[in-house]
Amino acid sequence: MKAWRVHNNGEPREVMRLEDIPDPEPGAGEVLVRVRAAGVNFPDALMCRGEYQVRPPFPFTPGVELCGDVLAVGEGTPEGDAPETGSRVIAQPALPMGGFAETTLVAAASVRKAPEALDDAESAALHIGYQTGWFGLHRRARLQRGETLLVHAAAGGVGSAAVQLGKAAGARVIGVVGGKAKADTARELGCDVVVDRREDDIVAAVKEATGGRGADVVYDPVGGDAYAKSVKCIAFEGRIVVVGFASGAVPTPGLNHALIKNYSVLGLHWGLYNTKDPAAVQACHEELTALAADGQVKPLISERLPLEECAGAVQRVFDGTTTGRVVIQP
Ligand SMILES: NC(=O)c1ccc[n+]([C@@H]2O[C@H](COP(=O)([O-])OP(=O)(O)OC[C@H]3O[C@@H](n4cnc5c(N)ncnc54)[C@H](OP(=O)(O)O)[C@@H]3O)[C@@H](O)[C@H]2O)c1
């Protein structure tokens, strides 16, 4: 079967190689899956570059979320974790065997029923971006109906999910994007106000849109300048959710400033909930499935590409030129 593999660190388009390898064998706690769709996430590029918190051993296959069919369950897998053969599921691949392949292994405990309301690409994309958005906005920031939510990289993967979840929660959403095309996308996603970081003054725009009060919650997958601007337009008792550093710059918060303005800086590592509170991850999946069935959320799939085009797609996500989720369909 065909799988993309990385043998050394570097730029995704240079180090990802499409190879013919034997089908993987599921061990205890693992499930063999035929991949229908695998979402490209920013961490795939970080893993290629050796800059992610997870460093799979070489050679590894990137691809951290998928929708697929269960082909076989590894011997010794606890009965409660064993999904039905043939079922259509979403899951997190068991790295170093990731999702950019014709078949792969997933952790049995991560297997969940694919939402019936969504197609394969949308189902794959309902996972990491939306779970991260849900935990960030609800569990960490306790977003309330009527509050103002500021989302950086609002047309991106996790950003577009946060916009939709913010609207579903009854918040007023301000989206920050880079460029005119992404501004159109952010409007289509439901942002009430759109700020183009290349043209507009983010701080002035947020203050104007909130009558000088500022944003109650900031969802920040970018870091760097986005964080620096956020602390200048955060409301009294506001909450800034630190989601990622797509800009490559990790901010160093001024705690004296947080004290003076009464705001909170909240870290979010969604993956940790899989071990610290798996029941909450399942409850979130059920909530997201219901929101999708209701039409309140629908992942924005900007590109559906064959397996052969995967390396270029991972590179483009890293370069910041994509919108929504790019999905590989082997
Ligand atoms: N904390 C967690 O548990 C968790 C879970 C999932 C993902 N993440 C993180 O969330 C971030 C976003 O992931 P994603 O897959 O959804 O990617 P993405 O948002 O689709 O892509 C990154 C976006 O960041 C913006 N950006 C701003 N400055 C940039 C720069 N210098 N270079 C590249 N992009 C830049 C770009 O949008 P604009 O041009 O519109 O600004 C770009 O489209 C990543 O840092 C990822 O690691 C964290």
XYZ file of C-alpha atoms and ligand atoms in Angstrom:
378
model
C 0.000 0.000 0.000
C 1.044 3.611 -0.512
C 2.037 5.849 2.404
C 3.882 9.145 2.801
C 6.955 8.763 4.985
C 9.454 11.114 6.576
C 13.040 9.852 7.059
C 14.657 13.086 8.240
C 13.511 16.539 9.361
C 13.082 19.486 7.012
C 10.521 21.362 4.914
C 7.486 19.088 4.290
C 7.723 19.253 0.480
C 11.378 18.157 0.671
C 11.272 15.424 3.320
C 7.907 13.717 2.640
C 8.246 10.704 0.282
C 5.425 8.614 -1.181
C 6.474 4.959 -0.723
C 5.109 1.424 -1.159
C 5.136 -0.320 2.214
C 3.472 -3.467 3.638
C 0.040 -3.048 5.254
C 0.522 -2.360 8.979
C -0.535 -5.049 11.500
C -2.707 -3.878 14.413
C -1.396 -4.776 17.893
C -3.348 -4.832 21.168
C -5.311 -1.574 21.514
C -4.937 -0.763 17.795
C -7.311 -0.841 14.845
C -6.447 -1.199 11.148
C -8.380 1.379 9.107
C -8.835 2.040 5.386
C -8.379 5.799 5.097
C -11.274 7.616 3.399
C -10.104 11.129 4.293
C -7.272 12.648 6.358
C -7.170 16.329 7.366
C -3.937 18.309 6.975
C -3.107 20.071 10.245
C -0.386 22.596 11.057
C 1.256 20.068 13.441
C 1.889 17.750 10.428
C 4.294 20.380 9.097
C 5.804 20.963 12.549
C 6.434 17.191 12.856
C 8.177 17.133 9.458
C 10.379 19.994 10.647
C 11.053 18.340 14.038
C 9.435 21.299 15.816
C 6.358 19.637 17.349
C 6.003 18.468 20.950
C 5.492 14.935 19.565
C 8.572 13.557 17.740
C 7.688 10.187 16.179
C 10.660 7.895 15.396
C 11.837 7.798 11.717
C 10.466 6.781 9.328
C 7.043 8.134 10.266
C 3.857 8.883 8.348
C 2.261 12.272 9.203
C -1.521 12.750 9.394
C -3.141 13.232 12.819
C -6.893 12.896 12.117
C -8.938 10.782 9.737
C -12.238 9.303 8.680
C -12.088 5.669 7.554
C -13.479 2.144 7.602
C -12.511 -0.361 10.290
C -10.746 -3.318 8.607
C -9.503 -5.260 11.655
C -9.040 -4.935 15.412
C -5.751 -5.981 17.069
C -5.785 -9.118 19.201
C -5.940 -8.346 22.920
C -7.855 -5.071 22.471
C -10.292 -4.633 25.405
C -13.831 -5.482 24.245
C -15.201 -2.066 25.224
C -12.669 -0.376 22.921
C -13.178 -2.686 19.892
C -15.222 -1.011 17.099
C -17.303 -3.052 14.668
C -15.481 -4.185 11.516
C -16.746 -2.250 8.483
C -17.959 0.746 10.510
C -17.228 4.300 9.322
C -15.302 6.063 12.046
C -13.188 9.083 12.853
C -9.984 8.558 14.838
C -6.485 9.690 15.660
C -3.758 7.645 13.960
C -1.279 5.770 16.162
C 1.937 7.611 15.235
C 4.482 6.802 13.802
C 1.812 5.337 11.433
C -0.205 8.456 10.531
C -3.162 9.138 8.262
C -1.500 10.082 4.952
C -1.666 6.499 3.660
C -4.111 4.059 2.063
C -4.446 2.124 5.320
C -3.189 2.954 8.787
C -3.366 2.110 12.475
C -5.406 4.103 14.965
C -5.628 3.886 18.744
C -8.780 1.865 19.533
C -9.641 4.254 22.368
C -9.674 7.198 19.920
C -12.209 5.598 17.538
C -15.571 7.384 17.380
C -18.630 7.004 15.147
C -18.363 9.302 12.086
C -21.172 11.910 12.002
C -23.892 10.818 9.550
C -24.674 14.422 8.595
C -21.168 14.968 7.185
C -19.257 13.487 4.252
C -15.858 11.808 4.741
C -13.719 14.954 4.432
C -16.004 16.982 6.723
C -16.132 14.144 9.257
C -12.322 13.938 9.425
C -12.189 17.718 9.918
C -14.808 17.748 12.683
C -12.208 16.262 14.984
C -9.080 18.146 16.156
C -10.042 21.694 15.119
C -13.548 21.467 16.575
C -12.580 19.573 19.734
C -9.848 22.163 20.330
C -12.340 24.978 19.722
C -14.938 23.467 22.015
C -12.508 22.846 24.896
C -10.889 26.256 24.398
C -14.105 28.269 24.313
C -16.236 26.321 26.787
C -14.015 24.410 29.200
C -11.133 26.901 29.425
C -12.659 30.328 28.657
C -16.273 29.677 29.768
C -17.587 31.747 26.852
C -21.039 33.211 27.633
C -23.922 34.019 25.305
C -23.726 37.705 24.266
C -19.963 37.992 24.897
C -17.536 39.137 22.196
C -15.109 36.538 20.871
C -12.001 37.559 18.909
C -10.578 34.767 16.710
C -7.122 35.100 15.117
C -6.506 33.227 11.813
C -10.307 33.050 11.602
C -10.302 31.581 8.081
C -7.822 28.807 9.014
C -8.433 25.282 10.288
C -8.850 25.750 14.037
C -9.912 29.393 13.548
C -12.857 28.574 11.264
C -14.026 25.961 13.783
C -13.831 28.504 16.635
C -15.848 31.029 14.613
C -18.654 28.516 14.036
C -18.599 27.288 17.652
C -18.584 30.868 18.930
C -21.651 31.712 16.844
C -23.359 28.482 17.946
C -22.731 29.558 21.575
C -24.425 32.918 20.985
C -21.274 35.054 20.978
C -20.561 38.034 18.744
C -17.504 37.024 16.693
C -14.712 39.247 15.392
C -12.411 37.424 12.959
C -8.837 38.521 12.187
C -7.405 37.294 8.862
C -4.503 37.993 6.501
C -5.773 39.256 3.139
C -8.954 40.032 1.197
C -9.796 36.487 0.061
C -9.580 35.227 3.652
C -11.730 38.183 4.780
C -14.471 36.980 2.400
C -14.126 33.459 3.793
C -14.387 34.748 7.385
C -17.580 36.633 6.510
C -19.071 33.516 4.901
C -18.200 31.557 8.046
C -20.402 33.908 10.065
C -18.018 36.486 11.573
C -19.943 39.610 12.612
C -16.872 41.792 12.114
C -13.801 40.977 9.987
C -10.400 42.618 10.440
C -7.668 42.236 7.807
C -4.375 42.229 9.751
C -2.524 43.363 6.599
C -4.676 46.471 6.127
C -6.429 47.344 9.374
C -5.401 48.330 12.896
C -6.615 45.311 14.901
C -6.710 47.096 18.279
C -8.638 50.112 16.949
C -11.071 47.876 15.030
C -11.846 45.707 18.095
C -12.300 48.761 20.313
C -14.585 50.371 17.757
C -16.664 47.199 17.385
C -17.068 46.845 21.169
C -17.698 50.485 22.135
C -14.216 50.670 23.691
C -14.754 47.657 25.977
C -12.600 45.095 24.144
C -13.058 41.369 23.487
C -14.224 39.126 26.337
C -12.499 36.038 24.916
C -9.571 35.818 22.494
C -8.833 32.554 20.659
C -5.224 32.705 19.496
C -3.653 30.005 17.279
C -1.030 32.485 15.974
C 1.012 33.989 18.868
C 3.598 36.700 18.161
C 2.018 39.962 17.029
C -1.514 38.510 17.376
C -0.933 38.031 21.116
C 0.685 41.482 21.462
C -2.422 43.056 19.871
C -4.811 40.920 21.935
C -3.625 42.260 25.303
C -4.272 45.781 24.014
C -7.918 45.073 23.213
C -8.919 42.517 25.862
C -11.916 43.431 28.040
C -11.993 43.724 31.836
C -12.011 40.094 33.114
C -11.275 38.885 29.569
C -9.749 35.479 28.803
C -7.038 34.842 26.211
C -6.835 31.205 25.085
C -3.315 30.299 23.913
C -3.923 27.733 21.150
C -0.767 27.780 19.024
C 2.089 29.707 17.474
C 1.495 29.575 13.719
C 3.526 32.796 13.392
C 6.536 30.938 14.797
C 6.842 33.431 17.683
C 6.043 32.326 21.249
C 4.947 35.395 23.263
C 6.228 36.101 26.777
C 3.213 37.486 28.664
C 3.711 40.495 30.941
C 2.111 39.338 34.191
C 2.112 42.906 35.534
C -0.100 43.807 32.562
C -2.475 40.880 33.266
C -2.706 42.080 36.885
C -3.354 45.705 35.996
C -6.076 44.923 33.422
C -7.693 41.912 35.217
C -7.406 39.402 32.353
C -6.428 35.734 32.254
C -4.071 33.866 29.929
C -5.234 30.271 29.513
C -3.082 27.513 28.023
C -4.786 24.841 25.932
C -3.330 21.483 24.894
C -6.385 19.597 23.655
C -4.524 16.287 23.206
C -4.041 16.039 26.984
C -7.797 15.605 27.510
C -7.528 12.223 25.748
C -5.661 10.892 28.786
C -6.753 13.304 31.556
C -10.505 13.285 30.814
C -11.450 10.898 27.965
C -15.145 10.999 28.951
C -15.172 14.759 28.246
C -13.680 14.141 24.768
C -16.458 11.632 24.008
C -19.115 14.037 25.367
C -17.662 16.778 23.169
C -17.790 14.453 20.120
C -21.488 13.805 20.793
C -22.141 17.539 21.157
C -20.263 18.289 17.901
C -22.145 15.499 16.088
C -25.439 17.033 17.261
C -24.355 20.547 16.184
C -23.391 19.146 12.753
C -26.730 17.322 12.431
C -28.439 20.604 13.281
C -26.453 22.495 10.634
C -24.928 24.772 13.290
C -21.381 23.694 12.384
C -20.034 22.423 9.072
C -16.274 22.140 8.525
C -15.019 24.340 5.707
C -13.191 22.025 3.303
C -11.308 24.229 0.858
C -9.535 21.422 -1.037
C -10.053 17.660 -1.432
C -6.846 16.218 -2.861
C -5.573 12.779 -3.942
C -2.829 11.120 -1.853
C -0.148 12.120 -4.393
C -0.653 15.850 -3.623
C -0.193 15.555 0.126
C 3.360 16.929 0.571
C 2.539 20.161 -1.269
C -0.626 20.556 0.819
C 1.252 20.158 4.127
C 3.738 22.776 2.933
C 0.986 25.243 1.967
C -0.733 24.882 5.364
C 2.595 25.691 7.023
C 3.126 28.663 4.702
C -0.259 30.066 5.778
C -1.771 30.203 2.285
C -4.710 27.806 2.818
C -8.209 28.372 4.210
C -10.360 26.029 6.319
C -9.170 22.424 6.151
C -7.328 20.816 3.243
C -8.230 17.122 3.172
C -6.411 14.205 1.517
C -8.652 11.482 0.077
C -6.523 8.385 -0.831
N -3.569 23.822 21.453
C -4.016 22.759 20.819
O -4.443 21.769 21.429
C -4.011 22.786 19.313
C -4.787 21.865 18.566
C -4.765 21.988 17.170
C -3.992 22.959 16.556
N -3.236 23.799 17.311
C -2.412 24.869 16.708
O -3.260 25.782 16.056
C -2.526 26.468 15.043
C -3.343 26.481 13.768
O -3.424 25.165 13.226
P -4.241 24.883 11.884
O -3.921 23.496 11.466
O -5.656 25.239 12.066
O -3.538 25.908 10.856
P -4.241 27.147 10.100
O -4.860 28.046 11.122
O -5.105 26.625 9.034
O -2.987 27.869 9.459
C -2.256 28.827 10.169
C -2.791 30.259 9.923
O -2.092 31.127 10.800
C -2.035 32.413 10.214
N -0.672 32.955 10.301
C -0.354 34.137 10.867
N 0.951 34.353 10.766
C 1.494 33.286 10.118
C 2.813 32.943 9.716
N 3.867 33.745 9.978
N 3.014 31.761 9.047
C 1.981 30.923 8.816
N 0.689 31.208 9.180
C 0.461 32.380 9.831
C -2.467 32.289 8.757
O -3.786 32.852 8.661
P -3.970 34.416 8.351
O -3.084 34.719 7.191
O -5.407 34.573 8.038
O -3.539 35.164 9.587
C -2.530 30.783 8.540
O -3.494 30.413 7.588
C -1.180 25.747 14.935
O -0.195 26.498 15.633
C -1.428 24.425 15.634
O -0.245 23.863 16.147
C -3.237 23.718 18.673
